[in-house]
PDB file of C-alpha atoms in Angstrom:
ATOM      1  CA  MET A   1    -174.788  27.965  42.898  1.00 45.00           C
ATOM      2  CA  GLU A   2    -172.745  27.584  39.723  1.00 50.00           C
ATOM      3  CA  CYS A   3    -169.390  25.899  39.710  1.00 50.00           C
ATOM      4  CA  GLN A   4    -166.438  28.090  38.687  1.00 50.00           C
ATOM      5  CA  CYS A   5    -164.001  25.215  38.310  1.00 46.00           C
ATOM      6  CA  GLU A   6    -163.396  25.859  34.629  1.00 48.00           C
ATOM      7  CA  ASN A   7    -162.393  29.515  35.163  1.00 51.00           C
ATOM      8  CA  ASN A   8    -160.076  28.598  38.008  1.00 50.00           C
ATOM      9  CA  ALA A   9    -158.624  25.807  35.943  1.00 47.00           C
ATOM     10  CA  GLU A  10    -157.756  28.264  33.162  1.00 49.00           C
ATOM     11  CA  ALA A  11    -156.209  30.809  35.553  1.00 47.00           C
ATOM     12  CA  ALA A  12    -154.079  28.238  37.323  1.00 46.00           C
ATOM     13  CA  PRO A  13    -151.684  27.554  34.417  1.00 46.00           C
ATOM     14  CA  ALA A  14    -151.290  31.313  33.846  1.00 46.00           C
ATOM     15  CA  GLY A  15    -150.321  31.911  37.476  1.00 48.00           C
ATOM     16  CA  TRP A  16    -147.930  28.975  37.413  1.00 41.00           C
ATOM     17  CA  PHE A  17    -146.361  30.277  34.210  1.00 40.00           C
ATOM     18  CA  MET A  18    -145.795  33.755  35.702  1.00 46.00           C
ATOM     19  CA  GLY A  19    -144.280  32.253  38.809  1.00 50.00           C
ATOM     20  CA  GLY A  20    -142.156  29.970  36.671  1.00 52.00           C
ATOM     21  CA  SER A  21    -140.935  32.956  34.636  1.00 60.00           C
ATOM     22  CA  ASN A  22    -139.696  34.719  37.777  1.00 61.00           C
ATOM     23  CA  VAL A  23    -137.839  31.634  38.893  1.00 62.00           C
ATOM     24  CA  GLN A  24    -136.443  31.229  35.405  1.00 65.00           C
ATOM     25  CA  MET A  25    -135.163  34.829  35.284  1.00 61.00           C
ATOM     26  CA  GLY A  26    -133.604  34.435  38.707  1.00 62.00           C
ATOM     27  CA  GLY A  27    -131.925  31.255  37.584  1.00 65.00           C
ATOM     28  CA  PHE A  28    -130.613  32.995  34.463  1.00 61.00           C
ATOM     29  CA  ALA A  29    -129.234  35.828  36.596  1.00 63.00           C
ATOM     30  CA  VAL A  30    -127.379  33.434  38.879  1.00 63.00           C
ATOM     31  CA  VAL A  31    -126.069  31.404  35.948  1.00 65.00           C
ATOM     32  CA  GLY A  32    -124.966  34.551  34.129  1.00 63.00           C
ATOM     33  CA  TYR A  33    -123.055  35.831  37.143  1.00 64.00           C
ATOM     34  CA  LEU A  34    -121.377  32.468  37.702  1.00 67.00           C
ATOM     35  CA  LEU A  35    -120.451  32.287  34.028  1.00 64.00           C
ATOM     36  CA  TYR A  36    -118.964  35.767  34.208  1.00 63.00           C
ATOM     37  CA  ARG A  37    -116.851  34.916  37.240  1.00 63.00           C
ATOM     38  CA  PHE A  38    -115.777  31.636  35.691  1.00 64.00           C
ATOM     39  CA  SER A  39    -114.919  33.238  32.357  1.00 61.00           C
ATOM     40  CA  GLN A  40    -112.388  35.570  34.010  1.00 62.00           C
ATOM     41  CA  THR A  41    -110.068  32.608  34.513  1.00 64.00           C
ATOM     42  CA  LEU A  42    -110.403  31.329  30.938  1.00 61.00           C
ATOM     43  CA  PRO A  43    -108.467  32.277  27.796  1.00 65.00           C
ATOM     44  CA  VAL A  44    -109.920  34.873  25.439  1.00 62.00           C
ATOM     45  CA  LEU A  45    -110.936  32.292  22.805  1.00 64.00           C
ATOM     46  CA  ILE A  46    -113.142  30.507  25.316  1.00 65.00           C
ATOM     47  CA  ARG A  47    -114.399  33.688  26.964  1.00 66.00           C
ATOM     48  CA  TRP A  48    -116.096  35.004  23.800  1.00 69.00           C
ATOM     49  CA  PRO A  49    -118.392  31.968  23.259  1.00 70.00           C
ATOM     50  CA  ILE A  50    -119.651  32.384  26.807  1.00 66.00           C
ATOM     51  CA  ARG A  51    -120.461  36.013  26.096  1.00 66.00           C
ATOM     52  CA  PHE A  52    -122.277  35.007  22.915  1.00 70.00           C
ATOM     53  CA  PHE A  53    -124.335  32.505  24.900  1.00 67.00           C
ATOM     54  CA  CYS A  54    -125.286  35.248  27.337  1.00 64.00           C
ATOM     55  CA  TYR A  55    -126.297  37.451  24.414  1.00 65.00           C
ATOM     56  CA  ILE A  56    -128.645  34.926  22.785  1.00 69.00           C
ATOM     57  CA  THR A  57    -130.183  33.993  26.127  1.00 64.00           C
ATOM     58  CA  GLY A  58    -130.896  37.642  27.011  1.00 59.00           C
ATOM     59  CA  LEU A  59    -128.247  37.903  29.733  1.00 58.00           C
ATOM     60  CA  SER A  60    -126.086  40.441  27.914  1.00 58.00           C
ATOM     61  CA  ALA A  61    -127.600  43.278  29.972  1.00 62.00           C
ATOM     62  CA  LEU A  62    -126.703  41.462  33.175  1.00 60.00           C
ATOM     63  CA  TRP A  63    -123.242  40.820  31.788  1.00 59.00           C
ATOM     64  CA  GLY A  64    -122.742  44.517  31.043  1.00 64.00           C
ATOM     65  CA  TRP A  65    -124.008  45.563  34.474  1.00 68.00           C
ATOM     66  CA  VAL A  66    -121.681  43.169  36.256  1.00 65.00           C
ATOM     67  CA  SER A  67    -118.804  44.285  34.024  1.00 70.00           C
ATOM     68  CA  ARG A  68    -119.428  47.938  34.875  1.00 76.00           C
ATOM     69  CA  LEU A  69    -119.655  47.098  38.577  1.00 75.00           C
ATOM     70  CA  VAL A  70    -116.376  45.205  38.509  1.00 74.00           C
ATOM     71  CA  GLY A  71    -114.801  48.001  36.463  1.00 77.00           C
ATOM     72  CA  THR A  72    -115.909  50.536  39.080  1.00 84.00           C
ATOM     73  CA  PHE A  73    -114.303  48.512  41.863  1.00 82.00           C
ATOM     74  CA  ARG A  74    -111.111  48.217  39.848  1.00 84.00           C
ATOM     75  CA  GLY A  75    -111.091  51.959  39.247  1.00 85.00           C
ATOM     76  CA  ILE A  76    -111.465  52.637  42.970  1.00 90.00           C
ATOM     77  CA  LYS A  77    -108.658  50.179  43.711  1.00 88.00           C
ATOM     78  CA  ASN A  78    -106.347  51.842  41.171  1.00 87.00           C
ATOM     79  CA  LEU A  79    -107.210  55.279  42.590  1.00 89.00           C
ATOM     80  CA  LEU A  80    -106.311  54.157  46.104  1.00 89.00           C
ATOM     81  CA  LYS A  81    -103.016  52.739  44.839  1.00 88.00           C
ATOM     82  CA  TRP A  82    -102.224  56.025  43.101  1.00 88.00           C
ATOM     83  CA  VAL A  83    -103.063  58.085  46.204  1.00 88.00           C
ATOM     84  CA  SER A  84    -100.884  55.767  48.316  1.00 87.00           C
ATOM     85  CA  ARG A  85     -97.951  56.193  45.943  1.00 86.00           C
ATOM     86  CA  VAL A  86     -98.342  59.987  45.941  1.00 85.00           C
ATOM     87  CA  TRP A  87     -98.475  60.015  49.747  1.00 85.00           C
ATOM     88  CA  ARG A  88     -95.315  57.909  50.055  1.00 82.00           C
ATOM     89  CA  PHE A  89     -93.556  60.205  47.593  1.00 77.00           C
ATOM     90  CA  LEU A  90     -94.545  63.320  49.552  1.00 77.00           C
ATOM     91  CA  VAL A  91     -93.382  61.792  52.845  1.00 75.00           C
ATOM     92  CA  ALA A  92     -90.025  60.750  51.365  1.00 73.00           C
ATOM     93  CA  PHE A  93     -89.584  64.118  49.655  1.00 66.00           C
ATOM     94  CA  SER A  94     -90.347  66.102  52.819  1.00 68.00           C
ATOM     95  CA  SER A  95     -87.866  64.025  54.845  1.00 63.00           C
ATOM     96  CA  LYS A  96     -85.125  64.807  52.327  1.00 57.00           C
ATOM     97  CA  LEU A  97     -85.804  68.553  52.636  1.00 55.00           C
ATOM     98  CA  LYS A  98     -85.297  68.676  56.412  1.00 57.00           C
ATOM     99  CA  TRP A  99     -81.677  69.707  55.917  1.00 49.00           C
ATOM    100  CA  MET A 100     -82.894  72.925  54.259  1.00 54.00           C
ATOM    101  CA  VAL A 101     -84.721  74.131  57.389  1.00 55.00           C
ATOM    102  CA  PRO A 102     -81.576  75.383  59.211  1.00 56.00           C
ATOM    103  CA  ILE A 103     -80.424  77.142  56.033  1.00 52.00           C
ATOM    104  CA  ILE A 104     -83.765  78.913  55.630  1.00 53.00           C
ATOM    105  CA  ARG A 105     -83.730  79.925  59.288  1.00 55.00           C
ATOM    106  CA  ALA A 106     -80.183  81.229  58.952  1.00 50.00           C
ATOM    107  CA  ILE A 107     -81.136  83.311  55.895  1.00 48.00           C
ATOM    108  CA  THR A 108     -84.333  84.705  57.411  1.00 53.00           C
ATOM    109  CA  GLY A 109     -82.861  85.061  60.896  1.00 51.00           C
ATOM    110  CA  SER A 110     -85.809  83.235  62.482  1.00 50.00           C
ATOM    111  CA  SER A 111     -85.657  80.536  65.154  1.00 48.00           C
ATOM    112  CA  ASP A 112     -88.060  78.313  67.077  1.00 48.00           C
ATOM    113  CA  ASP A 113     -89.188  79.278  70.563  1.00 44.00           C
ATOM    114  CA  GLY A 114     -88.549  77.103  73.592  1.00 39.00           C
ATOM    115  CA  PRO A 115     -85.459  75.388  74.997  1.00 41.00           C
ATOM    116  CA  GLN A 116     -83.632  73.072  72.648  1.00 47.00           C
ATOM    117  CA  ILE A 117     -80.171  71.803  71.884  1.00 49.00           C
ATOM    118  CA  SER A 118     -78.154  74.449  69.994  1.00 48.00           C
ATOM    119  CA  GLY A 119     -80.972  76.977  70.441  1.00 47.00           C
ATOM    120  CA  THR A 120     -79.704  80.537  70.899  1.00 43.00           C
ATOM    121  CA  SER A 121     -81.120  83.675  72.436  1.00 46.00           C
ATOM    122  CA  ARG A 122     -78.340  85.697  70.794  1.00 51.00           C
ATOM    123  CA  GLU A 123     -76.266  84.561  67.863  1.00 55.00           C
ATOM    124  CA  SER A 124     -73.040  85.669  69.604  1.00 68.00           C
ATOM    125  CA  ASP A 125     -73.567  83.484  72.693  1.00 82.00           C
ATOM    126  CA  LEU A 126     -71.786  80.165  73.185  1.00 86.00           C
ATOM    127  CA  ARG A 127     -72.954  77.774  75.897  1.00 89.00           C
ATOM    128  CA  LEU A 128     -70.952  74.661  76.776  1.00 90.00           C
ATOM    129  CA  ILE A 129     -71.528  71.800  79.224  1.00 90.00           C
ATOM    130  CA  PHE A 130     -68.433  69.969  80.472  1.00 89.00           C
ATOM    131  CA  LEU A 131     -68.708  66.232  81.098  1.00 89.00           C
ATOM    132  CA  GLY A 132     -66.187  63.566  81.975  1.00 84.00           C
ATOM    133  CA  PRO A 133     -65.221  60.966  84.553  1.00 80.00           C
ATOM    134  CA  ASN A 134     -62.383  63.068  86.032  1.00 78.00           C
ATOM    135  CA  VAL A 135     -63.360  66.347  87.701  1.00 78.00           C
ATOM    136  CA  ALA A 136     -59.782  67.695  87.866  1.00 78.00           C
ATOM    137  CA  ASP A 137     -59.222  67.286  84.129  1.00 80.00           C
ATOM    138  CA  ARG A 138     -62.493  69.061  83.368  1.00 82.00           C
ATOM    139  CA  ASN A 139     -61.583  71.914  85.695  1.00 80.00           C
ATOM    140  CA  ILE A 140     -58.227  72.483  83.971  1.00 82.00           C
ATOM    141  CA  ILE A 141     -59.766  72.804  80.518  1.00 83.00           C
ATOM    142  CA  ALA A 142     -62.709  74.889  81.747  1.00 83.00           C
ATOM    143  CA  ASP A 143     -60.418  77.268  83.671  1.00 81.00           C
ATOM    144  CA  ASP A 144     -58.108  77.654  80.668  1.00 81.00           C
ATOM    145  CA  LEU A 145     -61.070  78.487  78.449  1.00 81.00           C
ATOM    146  CA  LEU A 146     -62.441  81.059  80.873  1.00 80.00           C
ATOM    147  CA  ALA A 147     -58.986  82.605  81.404  1.00 79.00           C
ATOM    148  CA  ILE A 148     -58.843  83.598  77.737  1.00 74.00           C
ATOM    149  CA  GLY A 149     -61.783  85.944  78.196  1.00 67.00           C
ATOM    150  CA  SER A 150     -61.761  89.452  79.557  1.00 64.00           C
ATOM    151  CA  ASN A 151     -63.813  88.670  82.663  1.00 64.00           C
ATOM    152  CA  LYS A 152     -62.067  87.450  85.776  1.00 63.00           C
ATOM    153  CA  THR A 153     -63.489  84.155  86.996  1.00 66.00           C
ATOM    154  CA  ARG A 154     -62.765  81.936  89.953  1.00 68.00           C
ATOM    155  CA  PRO A 155     -61.177  78.540  89.331  1.00 69.00           C
ATOM    156  CA  PHE A 156     -63.512  75.591  89.554  1.00 71.00           C
ATOM    157  CA  SER A 157     -63.225  73.514  92.706  1.00 65.00           C
ATOM    158  CA  ASN A 158     -62.145  69.887  92.483  1.00 61.00           C
ATOM    159  CA  VAL A 159     -65.067  68.990  94.746  1.00 57.00           C
ATOM    160  CA  VAL A 160     -68.157  69.543  92.641  1.00 65.00           C
ATOM    161  CA  LYS A 161     -71.465  68.503  94.180  1.00 75.00           C
ATOM    162  CA  LYS A 162     -73.703  70.390  91.789  1.00 80.00           C
ATOM    163  CA  GLY A 163     -73.414  72.127  88.443  1.00 81.00           C
ATOM    164  CA  ILE A 164     -71.576  75.458  88.449  1.00 83.00           C
ATOM    165  CA  LYS A 165     -72.040  78.191  85.867  1.00 87.00           C
ATOM    166  CA  GLN A 166     -69.392  80.750  84.922  1.00 86.00           C
ATOM    167  CA  SER A 167     -69.214  83.154  82.006  1.00 86.00           C
ATOM    168  CA  THR A 168     -66.640  85.286  80.257  1.00 85.00           C
ATOM    169  CA  VAL A 169     -66.498  87.531  77.203  1.00 85.00           C
ATOM    170  CA  LEU A 170     -64.186  86.796  74.296  1.00 80.00           C
ATOM    171  CA  ASP A 171     -64.080  89.204  71.340  1.00 78.00           C
ATOM    172  CA  GLY A 172     -67.510  90.515  72.274  1.00 80.00           C
ATOM    173  CA  ARG A 173     -68.946  87.015  72.492  1.00 83.00           C
ATOM    174  CA  GLU A 174     -70.254  85.687  75.787  1.00 86.00           C
ATOM    175  CA  ILE A 175     -68.921  82.238  76.651  1.00 86.00           C
ATOM    176  CA  THR A 176     -70.899  80.299  79.255  1.00 88.00           C
ATOM    177  CA  VAL A 177     -69.366  77.192  80.836  1.00 89.00           C
ATOM    178  CA  ILE A 178     -71.319  74.699  82.938  1.00 88.00           C
ATOM    179  CA  ASN A 179     -69.123  72.332  84.953  1.00 86.00           C
ATOM    180  CA  THR A 180     -71.102  69.318  86.108  1.00 86.00           C
ATOM    181  CA  PRO A 181     -70.474  66.928  89.005  1.00 84.00           C
ATOM    182  CA  ASP A 182     -69.757  63.233  88.456  1.00 81.00           C
ATOM    183  CA  VAL A 183     -72.972  62.622  86.490  1.00 85.00           C
ATOM    184  CA  LEU A 184     -71.285  59.953  84.345  1.00 83.00           C
ATOM    185  CA  GLY A 185     -69.693  58.120  87.267  1.00 79.00           C
ATOM    186  CA  SER A 186     -70.926  55.888  90.063  1.00 77.00           C
ATOM    187  CA  SER A 187     -70.467  58.258  93.006  1.00 79.00           C
ATOM    188  CA  MET A 188     -73.980  59.688  92.590  1.00 82.00           C
ATOM    189  CA  GLY A 189     -77.341  57.949  92.672  1.00 84.00           C
ATOM    190  CA  ASN A 190     -79.571  57.775  89.635  1.00 85.00           C
ATOM    191  CA  ALA A 191     -81.956  60.402  91.000  1.00 87.00           C
ATOM    192  CA  SER A 192     -79.108  62.835  91.757  1.00 87.00           C
ATOM    193  CA  ARG A 193     -77.540  62.281  88.334  1.00 86.00           C
ATOM    194  CA  ALA A 194     -80.837  62.949  86.572  1.00 86.00           C
ATOM    195  CA  ARG A 195     -81.466  66.048  88.686  1.00 88.00           C
ATOM    196  CA  GLU A 196     -78.019  67.525  87.970  1.00 88.00           C
ATOM    197  CA  ALA A 197     -78.336  66.738  84.259  1.00 87.00           C
ATOM    198  CA  LEU A 198     -81.614  68.644  84.148  1.00 88.00           C
ATOM    199  CA  ARG A 199     -80.110  71.497  86.154  1.00 88.00           C
ATOM    200  CA  SER A 200     -77.181  71.825  83.739  1.00 88.00           C
ATOM    201  CA  LEU A 201     -79.627  72.140  80.843  1.00 88.00           C
ATOM    202  CA  GLN A 202     -81.573  74.798  82.734  1.00 88.00           C
ATOM    203  CA  LEU A 203     -78.378  76.762  83.402  1.00 87.00           C
ATOM    204  CA  THR A 204     -77.739  76.935  79.648  1.00 86.00           C
ATOM    205  CA  SER A 205     -81.282  78.006  78.762  1.00 83.00           C
ATOM    206  CA  PRO A 206     -82.498  77.976  76.029  1.00 84.00           C
ATOM    207  CA  GLY A 207     -80.033  75.103  75.476  1.00 84.00           C
ATOM    208  CA  PRO A 208     -76.350  74.215  75.118  1.00 88.00           C
ATOM    209  CA  HIS A 209     -74.442  74.392  71.866  1.00 89.00           C
ATOM    210  CA  ALA A 210     -72.155  71.473  72.699  1.00 88.00           C
ATOM    211  CA  PHE A 211     -71.196  68.902  75.328  1.00 90.00           C
ATOM    212  CA  LEU A 212     -67.416  68.791  75.857  1.00 87.00           C
ATOM    213  CA  LEU A 213     -66.564  65.247  76.939  1.00 87.00           C
ATOM    214  CA  VAL A 214     -63.152  65.397  78.645  1.00 85.00           C
ATOM    215  CA  ILE A 215     -61.235  62.083  78.678  1.00 81.00           C
ATOM    216  CA  LYS A 216     -57.727  61.778  80.130  1.00 77.00           C
ATOM    217  CA  ALA A 217     -55.201  60.427  77.644  1.00 70.00           C
ATOM    218  CA  GLN A 218     -53.711  57.090  78.658  1.00 67.00           C
ATOM    219  CA  SER A 219     -50.621  55.296  77.445  1.00 57.00           C
ATOM    220  CA  SER A 220     -52.818  52.725  75.745  1.00 58.00           C
ATOM    221  CA  GLY A 221     -54.956  53.946  72.874  1.00 55.00           C
ATOM    222  CA  GLU A 222     -57.340  51.022  73.391  1.00 61.00           C
ATOM    223  CA  SER A 223     -57.990  52.162  76.969  1.00 63.00           C
ATOM    224  CA  VAL A 224     -58.823  55.679  75.782  1.00 65.00           C
ATOM    225  CA  GLY A 225     -61.264  54.287  73.247  1.00 71.00           C
ATOM    226  CA  GLN A 226     -63.002  52.184  75.881  1.00 78.00           C
ATOM    227  CA  ASP A 227     -63.254  55.123  78.303  1.00 78.00           C
ATOM    228  CA  LEU A 228     -64.626  57.340  75.546  1.00 81.00           C
ATOM    229  CA  THR A 229     -67.195  54.736  74.506  1.00 84.00           C
ATOM    230  CA  ARG A 230     -68.432  54.315  78.075  1.00 85.00           C
ATOM    231  CA  ALA A 231     -68.610  58.079  78.579  1.00 84.00           C
ATOM    232  CA  VAL A 232     -70.565  58.634  75.352  1.00 87.00           C
ATOM    233  CA  GLN A 233     -73.006  55.859  76.232  1.00 87.00           C
ATOM    234  CA  GLY A 234     -73.488  57.364  79.686  1.00 86.00           C
ATOM    235  CA  ALA A 235     -74.164  60.812  78.210  1.00 87.00           C
ATOM    236  CA  LEU A 236     -76.725  59.394  75.775  1.00 88.00           C
ATOM    237  CA  GLU A 237     -78.499  57.502  78.556  1.00 87.00           C
ATOM    238  CA  LEU A 238     -78.584  60.635  80.707  1.00 86.00           C
ATOM    239  CA  PHE A 239     -79.415  63.360  78.181  1.00 87.00           C
ATOM    240  CA  GLY A 240     -81.079  61.326  75.426  1.00 85.00           C
ATOM    241  CA  GLU A 241     -80.243  60.326  71.871  1.00 85.00           C
ATOM    242  CA  GLY A 242     -80.834  63.903  70.684  1.00 84.00           C
ATOM    243  CA  VAL A 243     -77.391  65.020  71.933  1.00 84.00           C
ATOM    244  CA  THR A 244     -75.512  62.578  69.683  1.00 82.00           C
ATOM    245  CA  GLY A 245     -74.443  65.230  67.202  1.00 84.00           C
ATOM    246  CA  TYR A 246     -73.436  67.728  69.905  1.00 88.00           C
ATOM    247  CA  ILE A 247     -70.868  65.692  71.882  1.00 87.00           C
ATOM    248  CA  ILE A 248     -67.263  66.827  71.310  1.00 86.00           C
ATOM    249  CA  PRO A 249     -64.571  64.544  72.785  1.00 86.00           C
ATOM    250  CA  VAL A 250     -61.615  66.379  74.369  1.00 82.00           C
ATOM    251  CA  ILE A 251     -58.647  64.082  75.028  1.00 74.00           C
TER     252      ILE A 251
END
C-alpha cells in the first residue's frame, strides 16, 4: 500500500482556508451591521469614513441591504402614522356632522324606526310625560292643558297609583298627556318606580317629546333650586341620561 500523506497534507490547508473564508465573511457581516447601527448615532463627518471603510473592505453591499431594510421599516412606520392621522380626522369630522342628521331627516321626511325619545308616528302629535314630587300640582297643570282642547276629558285624580293616559285635540293636533305616580318620591319601592317609568314610556309609544317637571314655587328661591335639582337627578336616574335635553321645568 502506498502512503497518501502528501496529498492529504496539500488538501488540508485548502480546506482550512475555505472554512476560514466563511468565518471571515461572517465576521465581516457582523462587524458591518454593528458599524451601521453605531454610525446612526454619530455626526455626518464621522459617519462617512465608516462607510468608506465598508466600501474598501467589500461590505458596501451589506451596508446597502441593511439601509434598504431599515428604510422599508421606516416607510411602513410612516404609512401607519399617516393612516392613523386620517382615521382620527374622519372620526372627528363625522362627530361634528351629527347635528346635520336631524336637518336631513326633516328635509327628506324620513325617520328611524323603533321607540325613541322625541320619535313621532305623526308629525302633528305631541306626547308629554308629567313628573314632579307633588301630584296635586301636576294634576292642575295637566287638567288645564287638556281643557284647552276640543275633547272632553276627566280630571286627574289626586291619588295616582299608576300612570294615566289622556288625550285631546288642539288645532287639529293630538295632545297626549301621561300623568305618572310618585316615581320621583319615596312612597314607592324601586321596583314599582322602575315599572311605572317603563309603563309611561310605553304609553307614549314610539316615545315622548318632553318630560314636564312640575315644581311648586316656594317663597325661597334657593329652596326651589334645590327641589328642582333633586327632581332632575331623580329623573335622570330613572329614565337615563338620554332624557337630559327633553326635561322642561314648570314652576
